[in-house]
Short mmCIF file of C-alpha atoms in Angstrom, two decimals:
data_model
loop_
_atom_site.label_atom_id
_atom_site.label_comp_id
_atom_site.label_asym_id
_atom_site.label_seq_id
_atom_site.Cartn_x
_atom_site.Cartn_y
_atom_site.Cartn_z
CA UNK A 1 68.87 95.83 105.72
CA UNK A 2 69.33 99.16 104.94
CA UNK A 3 70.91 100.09 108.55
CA UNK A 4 73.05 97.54 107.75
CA UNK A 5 74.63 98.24 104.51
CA UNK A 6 75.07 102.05 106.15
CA UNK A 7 77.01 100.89 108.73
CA UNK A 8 79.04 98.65 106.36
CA UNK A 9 79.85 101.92 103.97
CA UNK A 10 80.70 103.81 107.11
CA UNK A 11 83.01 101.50 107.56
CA UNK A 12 84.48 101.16 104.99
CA UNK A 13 84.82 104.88 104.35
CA UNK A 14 86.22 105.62 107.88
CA UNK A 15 88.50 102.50 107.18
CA UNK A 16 89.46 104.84 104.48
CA UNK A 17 90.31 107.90 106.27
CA UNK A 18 91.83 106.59 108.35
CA UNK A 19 94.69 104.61 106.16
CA UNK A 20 94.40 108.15 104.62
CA UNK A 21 95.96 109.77 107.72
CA UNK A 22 98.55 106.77 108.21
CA UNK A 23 99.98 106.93 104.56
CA UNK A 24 99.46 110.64 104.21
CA UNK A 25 102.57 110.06 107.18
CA UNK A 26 104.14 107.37 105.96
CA UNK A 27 104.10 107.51 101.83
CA UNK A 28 105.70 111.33 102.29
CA UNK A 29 108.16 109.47 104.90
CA UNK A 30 109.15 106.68 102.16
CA UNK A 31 109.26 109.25 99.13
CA UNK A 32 112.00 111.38 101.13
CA UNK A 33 113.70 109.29 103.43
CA UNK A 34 116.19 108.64 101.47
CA UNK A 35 117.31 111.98 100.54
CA UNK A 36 116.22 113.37 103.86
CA UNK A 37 118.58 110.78 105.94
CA UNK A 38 121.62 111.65 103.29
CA UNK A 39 122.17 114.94 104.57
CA UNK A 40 122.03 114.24 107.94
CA UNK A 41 125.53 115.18 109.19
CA UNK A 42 126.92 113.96 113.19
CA UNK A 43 130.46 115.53 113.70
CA UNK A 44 130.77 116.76 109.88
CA UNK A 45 130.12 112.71 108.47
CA UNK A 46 127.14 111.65 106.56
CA UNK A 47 126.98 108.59 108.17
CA UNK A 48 123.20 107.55 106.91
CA UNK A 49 124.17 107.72 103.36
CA UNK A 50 121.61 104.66 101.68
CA UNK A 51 120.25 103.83 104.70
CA UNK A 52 117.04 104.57 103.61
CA UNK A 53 117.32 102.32 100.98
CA UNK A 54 118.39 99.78 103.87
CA UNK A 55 115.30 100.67 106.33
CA UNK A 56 112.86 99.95 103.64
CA UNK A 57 114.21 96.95 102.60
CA UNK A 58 114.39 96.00 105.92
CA UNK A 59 110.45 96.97 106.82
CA UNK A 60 109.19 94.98 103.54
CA UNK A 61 111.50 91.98 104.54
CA UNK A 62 110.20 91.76 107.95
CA UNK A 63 106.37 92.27 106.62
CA UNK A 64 106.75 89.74 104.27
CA UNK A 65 107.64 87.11 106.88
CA UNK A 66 105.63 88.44 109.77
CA UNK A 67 102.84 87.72 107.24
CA UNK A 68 102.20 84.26 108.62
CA UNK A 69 101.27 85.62 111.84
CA UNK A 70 99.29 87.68 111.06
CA UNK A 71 95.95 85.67 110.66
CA UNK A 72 96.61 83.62 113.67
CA UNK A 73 96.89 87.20 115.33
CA UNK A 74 93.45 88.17 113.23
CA UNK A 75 92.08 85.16 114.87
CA UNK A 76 92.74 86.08 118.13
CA UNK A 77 92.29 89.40 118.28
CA UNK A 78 90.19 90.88 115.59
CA UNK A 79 90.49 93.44 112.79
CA UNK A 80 90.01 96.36 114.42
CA UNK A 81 92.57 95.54 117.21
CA UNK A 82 94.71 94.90 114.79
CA UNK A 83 94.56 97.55 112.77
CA UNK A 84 95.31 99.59 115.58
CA UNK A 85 97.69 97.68 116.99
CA UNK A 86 99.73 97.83 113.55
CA UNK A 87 98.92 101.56 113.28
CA UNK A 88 101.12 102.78 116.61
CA UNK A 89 104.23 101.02 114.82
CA UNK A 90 104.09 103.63 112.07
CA UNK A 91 103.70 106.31 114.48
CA UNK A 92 106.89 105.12 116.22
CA UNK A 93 108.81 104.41 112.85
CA UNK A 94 107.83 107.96 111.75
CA UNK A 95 108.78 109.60 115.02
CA UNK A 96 112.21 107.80 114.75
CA UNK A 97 113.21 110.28 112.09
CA UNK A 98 112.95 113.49 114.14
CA UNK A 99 115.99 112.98 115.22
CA UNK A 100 117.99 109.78 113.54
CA UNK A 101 120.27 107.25 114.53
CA UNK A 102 121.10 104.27 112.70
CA UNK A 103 120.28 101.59 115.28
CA UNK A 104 116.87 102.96 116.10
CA UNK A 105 116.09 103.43 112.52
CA UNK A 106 116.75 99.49 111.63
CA UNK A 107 114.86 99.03 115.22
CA UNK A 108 112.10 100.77 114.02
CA UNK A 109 112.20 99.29 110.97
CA UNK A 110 112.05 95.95 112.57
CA UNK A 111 109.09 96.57 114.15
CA UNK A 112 107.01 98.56 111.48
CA UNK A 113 107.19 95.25 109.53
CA UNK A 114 105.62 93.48 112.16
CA UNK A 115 103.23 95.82 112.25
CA UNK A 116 102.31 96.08 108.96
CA UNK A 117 101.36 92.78 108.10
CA UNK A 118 99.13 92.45 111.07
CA UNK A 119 97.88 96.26 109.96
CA UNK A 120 97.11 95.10 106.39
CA UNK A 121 95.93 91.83 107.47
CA UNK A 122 93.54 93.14 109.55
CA UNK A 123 92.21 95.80 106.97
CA UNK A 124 91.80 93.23 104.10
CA UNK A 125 89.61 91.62 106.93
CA UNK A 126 87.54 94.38 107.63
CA UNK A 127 86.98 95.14 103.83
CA UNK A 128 85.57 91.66 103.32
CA UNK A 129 83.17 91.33 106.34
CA UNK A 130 81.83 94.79 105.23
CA UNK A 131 80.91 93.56 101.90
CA UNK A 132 79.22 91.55 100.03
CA UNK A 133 79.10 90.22 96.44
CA UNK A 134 77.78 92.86 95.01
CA UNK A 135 79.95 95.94 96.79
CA UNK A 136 83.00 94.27 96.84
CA UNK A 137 84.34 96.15 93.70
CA UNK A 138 82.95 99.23 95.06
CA UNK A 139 83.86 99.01 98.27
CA UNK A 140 87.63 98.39 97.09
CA UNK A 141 87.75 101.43 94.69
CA UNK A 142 86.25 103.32 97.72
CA UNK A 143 88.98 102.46 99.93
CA UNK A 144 91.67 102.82 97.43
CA UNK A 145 90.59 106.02 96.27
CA UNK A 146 90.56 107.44 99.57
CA UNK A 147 94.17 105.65 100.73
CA UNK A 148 95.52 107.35 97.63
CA UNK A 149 94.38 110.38 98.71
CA UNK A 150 97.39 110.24 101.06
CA UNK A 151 99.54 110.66 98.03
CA UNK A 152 98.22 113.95 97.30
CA UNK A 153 98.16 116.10 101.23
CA UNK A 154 101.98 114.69 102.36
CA UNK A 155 103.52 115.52 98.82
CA UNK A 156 101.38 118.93 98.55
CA UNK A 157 103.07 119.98 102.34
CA UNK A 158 106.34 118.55 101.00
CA UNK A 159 106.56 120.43 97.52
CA UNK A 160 105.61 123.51 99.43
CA UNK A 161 107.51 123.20 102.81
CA UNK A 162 111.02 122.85 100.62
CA UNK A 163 110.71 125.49 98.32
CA UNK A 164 114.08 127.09 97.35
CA UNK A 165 115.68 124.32 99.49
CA UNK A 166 118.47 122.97 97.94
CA UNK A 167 118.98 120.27 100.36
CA UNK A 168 116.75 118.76 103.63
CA UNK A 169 118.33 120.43 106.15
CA UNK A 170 118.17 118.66 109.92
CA UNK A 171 115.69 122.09 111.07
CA UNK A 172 113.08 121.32 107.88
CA UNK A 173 113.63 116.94 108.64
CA UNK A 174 112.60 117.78 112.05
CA UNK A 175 109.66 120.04 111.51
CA UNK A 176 108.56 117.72 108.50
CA UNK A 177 108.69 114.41 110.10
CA UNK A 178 107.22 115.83 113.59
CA UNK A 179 103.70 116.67 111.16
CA UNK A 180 103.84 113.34 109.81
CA UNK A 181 104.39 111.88 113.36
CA UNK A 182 101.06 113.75 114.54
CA UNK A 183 99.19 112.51 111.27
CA UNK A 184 99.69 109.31 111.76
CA UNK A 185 98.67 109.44 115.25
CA UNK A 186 95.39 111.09 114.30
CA UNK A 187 95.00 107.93 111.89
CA UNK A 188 95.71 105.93 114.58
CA UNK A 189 92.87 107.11 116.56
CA UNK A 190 90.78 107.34 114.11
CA UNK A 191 90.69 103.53 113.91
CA UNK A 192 89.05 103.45 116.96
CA UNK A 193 85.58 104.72 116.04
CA UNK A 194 85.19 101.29 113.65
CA UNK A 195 82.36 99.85 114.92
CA UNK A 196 81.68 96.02 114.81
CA UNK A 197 80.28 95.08 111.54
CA UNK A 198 77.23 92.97 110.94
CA UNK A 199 77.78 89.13 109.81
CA UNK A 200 79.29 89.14 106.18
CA UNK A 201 76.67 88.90 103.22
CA UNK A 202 79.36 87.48 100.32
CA UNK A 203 77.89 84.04 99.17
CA UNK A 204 80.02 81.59 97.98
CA UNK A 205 79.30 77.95 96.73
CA UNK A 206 82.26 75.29 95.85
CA UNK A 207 82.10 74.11 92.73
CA UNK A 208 83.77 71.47 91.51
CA UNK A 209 87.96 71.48 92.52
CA UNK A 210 91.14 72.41 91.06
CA UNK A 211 93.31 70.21 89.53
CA UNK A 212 95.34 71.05 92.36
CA UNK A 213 92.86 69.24 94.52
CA UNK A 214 91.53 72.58 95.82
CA UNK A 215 88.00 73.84 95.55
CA UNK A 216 87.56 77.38 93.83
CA UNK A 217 85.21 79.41 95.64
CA UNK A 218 82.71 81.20 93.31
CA UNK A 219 80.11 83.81 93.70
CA UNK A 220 76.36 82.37 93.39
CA UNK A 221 73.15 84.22 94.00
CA UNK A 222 71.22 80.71 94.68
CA UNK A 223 73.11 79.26 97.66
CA UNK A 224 75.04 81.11 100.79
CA UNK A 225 77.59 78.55 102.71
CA UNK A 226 78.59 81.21 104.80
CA UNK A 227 81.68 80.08 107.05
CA UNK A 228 81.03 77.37 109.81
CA UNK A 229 79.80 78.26 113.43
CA UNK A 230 83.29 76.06 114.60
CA UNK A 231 85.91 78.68 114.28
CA UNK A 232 89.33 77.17 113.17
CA UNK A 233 91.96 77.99 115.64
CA UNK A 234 95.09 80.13 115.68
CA UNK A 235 97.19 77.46 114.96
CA UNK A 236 94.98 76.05 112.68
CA UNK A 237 94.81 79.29 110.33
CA UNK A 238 98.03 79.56 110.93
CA UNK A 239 99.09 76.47 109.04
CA UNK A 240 95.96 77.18 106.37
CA UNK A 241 98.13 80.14 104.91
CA UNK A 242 100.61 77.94 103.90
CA UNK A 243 98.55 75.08 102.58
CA UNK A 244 96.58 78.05 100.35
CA UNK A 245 99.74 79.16 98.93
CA UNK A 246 100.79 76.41 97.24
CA UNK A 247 96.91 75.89 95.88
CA UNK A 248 97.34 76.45 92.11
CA UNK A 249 95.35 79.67 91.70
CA UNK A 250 97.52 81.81 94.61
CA UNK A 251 100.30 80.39 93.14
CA UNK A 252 99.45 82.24 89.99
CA UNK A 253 98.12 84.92 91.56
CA UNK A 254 101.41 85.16 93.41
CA UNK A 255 102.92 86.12 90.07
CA UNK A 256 100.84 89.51 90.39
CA UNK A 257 101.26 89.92 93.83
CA UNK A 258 104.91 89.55 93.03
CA UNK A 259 105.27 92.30 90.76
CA UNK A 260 102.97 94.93 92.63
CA UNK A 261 105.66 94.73 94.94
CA UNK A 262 108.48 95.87 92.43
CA UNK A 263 106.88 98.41 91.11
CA UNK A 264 105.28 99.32 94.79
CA UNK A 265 109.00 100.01 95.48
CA UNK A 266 109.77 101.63 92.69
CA UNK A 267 107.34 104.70 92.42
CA UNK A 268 107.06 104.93 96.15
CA UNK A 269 110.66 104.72 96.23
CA UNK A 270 113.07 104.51 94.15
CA UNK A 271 111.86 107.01 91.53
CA UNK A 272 111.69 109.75 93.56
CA UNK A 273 115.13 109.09 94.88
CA UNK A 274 116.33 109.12 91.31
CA UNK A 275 115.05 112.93 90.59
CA UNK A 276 116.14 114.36 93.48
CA UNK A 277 119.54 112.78 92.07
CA UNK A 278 119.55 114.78 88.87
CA UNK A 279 121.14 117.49 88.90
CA UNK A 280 120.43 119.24 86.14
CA UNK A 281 116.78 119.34 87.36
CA UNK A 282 115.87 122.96 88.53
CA UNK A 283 114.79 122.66 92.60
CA UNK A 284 115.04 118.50 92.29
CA UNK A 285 114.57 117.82 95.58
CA UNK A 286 111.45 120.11 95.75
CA UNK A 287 109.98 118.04 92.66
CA UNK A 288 109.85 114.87 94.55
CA UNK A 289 106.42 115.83 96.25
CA UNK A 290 105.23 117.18 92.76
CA UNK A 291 105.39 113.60 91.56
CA UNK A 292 104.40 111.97 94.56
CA UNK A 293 101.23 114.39 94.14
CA UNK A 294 100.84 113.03 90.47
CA UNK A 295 101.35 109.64 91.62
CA UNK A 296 98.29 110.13 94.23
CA UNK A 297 96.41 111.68 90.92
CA UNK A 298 96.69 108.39 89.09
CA UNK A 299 96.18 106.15 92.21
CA UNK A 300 93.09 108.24 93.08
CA UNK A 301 91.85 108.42 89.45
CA UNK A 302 91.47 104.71 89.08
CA UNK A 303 89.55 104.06 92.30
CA UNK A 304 87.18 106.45 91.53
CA UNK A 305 86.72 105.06 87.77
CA UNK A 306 86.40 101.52 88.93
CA UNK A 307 84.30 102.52 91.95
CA UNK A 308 82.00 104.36 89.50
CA UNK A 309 81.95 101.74 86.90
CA UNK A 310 81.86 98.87 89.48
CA UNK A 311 78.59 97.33 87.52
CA UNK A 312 80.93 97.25 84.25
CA UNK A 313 83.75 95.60 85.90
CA UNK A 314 81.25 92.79 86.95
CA UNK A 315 79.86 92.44 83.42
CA UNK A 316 83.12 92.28 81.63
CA UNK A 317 85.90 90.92 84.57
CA UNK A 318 88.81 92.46 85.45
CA UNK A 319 91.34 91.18 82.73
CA UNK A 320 90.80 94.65 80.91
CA UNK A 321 91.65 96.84 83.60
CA UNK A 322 94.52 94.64 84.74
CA UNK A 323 95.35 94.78 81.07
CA UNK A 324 95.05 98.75 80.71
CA UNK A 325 97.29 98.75 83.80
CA UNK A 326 100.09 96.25 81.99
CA UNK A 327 100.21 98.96 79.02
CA UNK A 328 100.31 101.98 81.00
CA UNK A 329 102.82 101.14 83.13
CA UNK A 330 105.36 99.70 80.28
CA UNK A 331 104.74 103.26 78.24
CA UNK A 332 105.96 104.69 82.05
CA UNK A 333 108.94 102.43 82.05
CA UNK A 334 110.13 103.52 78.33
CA UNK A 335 109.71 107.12 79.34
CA UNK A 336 111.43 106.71 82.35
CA UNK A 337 114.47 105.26 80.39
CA UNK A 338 114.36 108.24 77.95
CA UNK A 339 114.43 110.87 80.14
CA UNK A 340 116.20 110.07 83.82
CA UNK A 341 119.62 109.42 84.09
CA UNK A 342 120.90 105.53 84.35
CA UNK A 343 122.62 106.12 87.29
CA UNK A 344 120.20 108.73 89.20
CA UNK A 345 118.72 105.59 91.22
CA UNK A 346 122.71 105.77 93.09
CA UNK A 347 124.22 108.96 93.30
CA UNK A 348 123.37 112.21 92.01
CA UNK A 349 124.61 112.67 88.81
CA UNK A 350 124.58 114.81 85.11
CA UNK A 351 124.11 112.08 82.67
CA UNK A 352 122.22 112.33 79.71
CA UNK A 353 118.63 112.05 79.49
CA UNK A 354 117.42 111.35 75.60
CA UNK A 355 114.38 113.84 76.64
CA UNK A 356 116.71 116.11 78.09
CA UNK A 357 115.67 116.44 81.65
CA UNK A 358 111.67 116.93 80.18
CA UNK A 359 109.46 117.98 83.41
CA UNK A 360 106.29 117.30 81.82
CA UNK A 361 107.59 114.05 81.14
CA UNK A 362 108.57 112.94 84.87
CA UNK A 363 104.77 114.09 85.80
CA UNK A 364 103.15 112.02 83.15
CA UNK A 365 105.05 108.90 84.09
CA UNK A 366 104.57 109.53 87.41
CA UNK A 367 100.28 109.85 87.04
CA UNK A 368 101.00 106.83 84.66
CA UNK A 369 102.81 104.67 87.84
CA UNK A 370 100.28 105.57 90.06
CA UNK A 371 97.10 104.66 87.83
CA UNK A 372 98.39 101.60 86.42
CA UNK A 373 99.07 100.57 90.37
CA UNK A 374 95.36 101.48 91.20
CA UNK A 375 94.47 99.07 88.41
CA UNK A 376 96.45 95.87 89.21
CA UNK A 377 95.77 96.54 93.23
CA UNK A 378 92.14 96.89 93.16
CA UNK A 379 91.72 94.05 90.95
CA UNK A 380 93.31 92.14 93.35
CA UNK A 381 91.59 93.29 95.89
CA UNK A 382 88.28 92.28 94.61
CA UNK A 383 89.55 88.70 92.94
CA UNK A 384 91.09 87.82 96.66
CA UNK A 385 87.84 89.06 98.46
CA UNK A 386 85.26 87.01 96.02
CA UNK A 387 87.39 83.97 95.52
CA UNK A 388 88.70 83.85 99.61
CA UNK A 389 86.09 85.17 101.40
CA UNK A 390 85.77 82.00 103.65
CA UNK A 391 89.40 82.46 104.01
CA UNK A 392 89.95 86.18 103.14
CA UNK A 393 92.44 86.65 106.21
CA UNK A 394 95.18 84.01 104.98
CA UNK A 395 94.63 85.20 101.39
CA UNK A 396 95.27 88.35 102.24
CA UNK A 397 98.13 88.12 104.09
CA UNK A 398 99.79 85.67 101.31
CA UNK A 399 99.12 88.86 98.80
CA UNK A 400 100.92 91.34 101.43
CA UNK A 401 104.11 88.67 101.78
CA UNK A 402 104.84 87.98 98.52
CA UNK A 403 103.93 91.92 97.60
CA UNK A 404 106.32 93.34 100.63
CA UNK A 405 109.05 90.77 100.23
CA UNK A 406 109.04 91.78 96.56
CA UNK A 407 109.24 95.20 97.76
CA UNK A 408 112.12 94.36 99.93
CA UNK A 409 114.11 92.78 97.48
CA UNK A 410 113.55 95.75 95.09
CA UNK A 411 114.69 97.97 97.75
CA UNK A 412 117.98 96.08 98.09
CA UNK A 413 119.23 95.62 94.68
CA UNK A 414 118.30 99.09 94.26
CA UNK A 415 121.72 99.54 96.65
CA UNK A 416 123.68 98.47 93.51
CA UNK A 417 121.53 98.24 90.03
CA UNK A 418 121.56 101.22 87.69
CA UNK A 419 117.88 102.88 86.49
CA UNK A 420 118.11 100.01 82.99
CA UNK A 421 118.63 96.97 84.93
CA UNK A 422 115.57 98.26 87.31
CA UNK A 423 113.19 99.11 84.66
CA UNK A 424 114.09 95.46 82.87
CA UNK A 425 113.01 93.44 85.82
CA UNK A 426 109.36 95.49 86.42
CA UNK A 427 108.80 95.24 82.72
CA UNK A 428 109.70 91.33 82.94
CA UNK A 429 107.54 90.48 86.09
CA UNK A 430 104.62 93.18 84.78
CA UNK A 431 104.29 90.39 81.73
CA UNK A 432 104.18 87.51 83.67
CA UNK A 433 101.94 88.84 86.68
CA UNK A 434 99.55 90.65 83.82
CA UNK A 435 99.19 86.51 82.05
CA UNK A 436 98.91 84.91 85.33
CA UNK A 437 96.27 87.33 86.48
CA UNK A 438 94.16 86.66 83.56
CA UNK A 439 94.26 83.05 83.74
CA UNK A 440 92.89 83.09 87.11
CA UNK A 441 89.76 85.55 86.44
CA UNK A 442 89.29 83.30 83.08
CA UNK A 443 89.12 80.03 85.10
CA UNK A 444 86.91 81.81 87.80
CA UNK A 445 84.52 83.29 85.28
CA UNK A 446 84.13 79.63 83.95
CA UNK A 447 83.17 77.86 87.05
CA UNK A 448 80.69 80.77 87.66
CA UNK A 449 79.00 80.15 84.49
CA UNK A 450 78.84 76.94 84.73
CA UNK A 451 77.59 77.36 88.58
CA UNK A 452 74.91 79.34 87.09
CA UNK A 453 74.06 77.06 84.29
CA UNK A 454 73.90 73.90 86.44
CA UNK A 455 71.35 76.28 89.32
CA UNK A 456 69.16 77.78 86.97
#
């Protein structure tokens, strides 16, 4: 038993890493595209000028459709083929960059978002055949803890690398995005030294059904219906994701899903676009990778508190941390309004800022974004890989649709809608993904108390 549950924290760890290596590439890509591609000058025309807006709206647009093929793919395949599989489309997307054009980039684009919903489909997978009821919460803030981690190395080399820069020239874009390319091909290989993990131990017993006509899938100690010896097939699964969307509780839980991907866009995004606008911040384009380092401070800070405290989290649920996230992130958003410019998220610009241009403020909202993230996505995490787990592929996926098409759609209007207009919808959707959330974990710590009550 005890070989076992090794193996299943090596994995889980080197799962990790690995994603580590990837997003150390492709976070720093994301957080700097933008202004990196808006220099780029062919025959004295800056002819990518917002495409990096485009190319991520395009990626999360693509990933949240190619979402449905994912599992079938799982199916087939496996998780660590997968993963793999998903990984060398990053690599390429990254690599893309050295040296831009505007067709490969939306290429590129194309295919990352194939990749990446068979890449995160794969690794939500992994995480819940390595667990079991009672590591699922650690094993979650493990993983998330070390992805974040990727937040921190890309932005360090960034905020160093550009120094005195007052723009990206196409020397440092080259140089900068070459290191990326060769991180994320060490991730890449990385993923090959997974090694197969032993038969899941999360026990689940039905009890009772939804009102939707589904059954709820709750956590018992007394009985284990582990998933059948007859394998459902490709197409099979395939059509499963969309029956188990339109069950009530992923319908609420698509709520949350929904909003991680605004805000997902916006702090990986969008924000740091919108100080390397302002203009009357000293070395702006430098103090993008000092907030995507404070970002990776928040992000990392909450796995390792909820990994820590994983026994807590089981006592009490997960509405308080989902709730603590919900608070942080609207004090964020107010900040955010008081002290960058409306119209930073377009075009650099001068205009006012109530806080007048405060550093210290941009850092604490940014460490706000990224710990108020941690606490939404590793609650999810853990509900979808206790409530799923017979199913934890399709669930899964359904989370990293409606999260990237969110994303997507963020990415677009941010084409045309001013910092105010941004800020309003996340602090709309952040309410009604925070209530939905918490009627879900209510309902499922119900049925588990009265599973308990009716087996003991």
């Amino acid at each position: 038993m005890a070989d076992k549950d090794s193996l299943r924290l090596y994995n889980v760890v080197l799962n990790g890493v690995c994603f580590m290596l990837i997003f150390t590439a492709f976070n720093t890509s994301g957080n700097i595209q933008t202004a990196a591609l808006n220099n780029v000058e062919r025959h004295g025309e800056k002819i990518f000028t917002n495409t990096g807006y485009i190319s991520l709206a395009i990626i999360y647009v693509v990933f949240s459709l190619a979402n449905f093929i994912a599992p079938p793919f799982i199916q087939l395949f496996g998780p660590k083929f997968a993963m793999v599989s998903g990984a060398l489309t990053y690599c390429l997307f990254i690599a893309s960059i050295i040296y831009p054009f505007v067709a490969t980039l939306y290429i590129a684009s194309i295919l990352l978002g194939v990749g990446a919903a068979i890449l995160w489909c794969g690794q939500g997978n992994f995480l819940t055949i390595n667990s079991d009821a009672e590591t699922i919460s650690r094993n979650s803030s493990i993983f998330w803890a070390l992805l974040q981690c990727s937040m921190l190395f890309g932005n360090i080399f960034v905020y160093f690398f550009l120094a005195q820069a007052k723009s990206i020239s196409n020397i440092k874009r080259e140089v900068l995005y070459t290191v990326l390319t060769v991180c994320a091909v060490l991730g890449t290989l990385a993923l090959l030294f997974l090694r197969a993990p032993p038969e899941s131990k999360i026990e689940t017993e039905s009890v009772g059904g939804s009102d939707d006509g589904s059954t709820d899938p709750v956590v018992s100690k007394h009985e284990s219906s582990q998933p059948s010896n007859i394998q459902p097939t490709p197409l099979q699964v395939f059509f499963g994701s969309f029956r188990l969307l339109f069950t009530k509780d992923m319908l609420l839980l698509s709520v949350t899903a929904s909003y991680t991907g605004f805000e997902l866009a916006f702090y990986s995004g969008v924000y740091g676009t919108s100080i390397s606008n302002t203009s009357n911040l000293n070395e702006s384009h430098r103090q993008v990778g000092l907030m995507g380092i404070l970002v990776g401070c928040g992000e990392i800070l909450g796995g390792l508190l909820f990994s820590i405290f994983s026994k807590h989290t089981k006592k009490y649920g997960r509405n308080p941390i989902v709730l603590s996230g919900f608070i942080i992130h609207i004090i964020a958003f107010y900040l955010i309004f008081l002290n960058v410019p409306d119209r930073a998220t377009l075009e650099p610009t001068n205009g006012d800022s109530f806080l007048n241009y405060n550093l210290y403020v941009y850092g604490l909202c940014a460490f706000f974004l990224g710990f108020g993230d941690s606490c939404f996505n590793t609650q999810m995490y853990t509900i979808l890989g206790t409530a799923y787990v017979n199913d934890s592929a399709s669930a899964f996926a359904l989370f990293k649709c409606l999260q990237s098409l969110c994303s997507g759609i963020a990415f677009a209007y941010g084409l045309v809608l001013t910092l105010k207009w941004q800020l309003l919808i996340l602090v709309i959707t952040a309410f009604f993904g925070t209530v939905s959330f918490i009627i879900v974990e209510r309902k499922q710590e119900s049925l588990k108390n009265i599973c308990y009550t009716n087996l003991s």
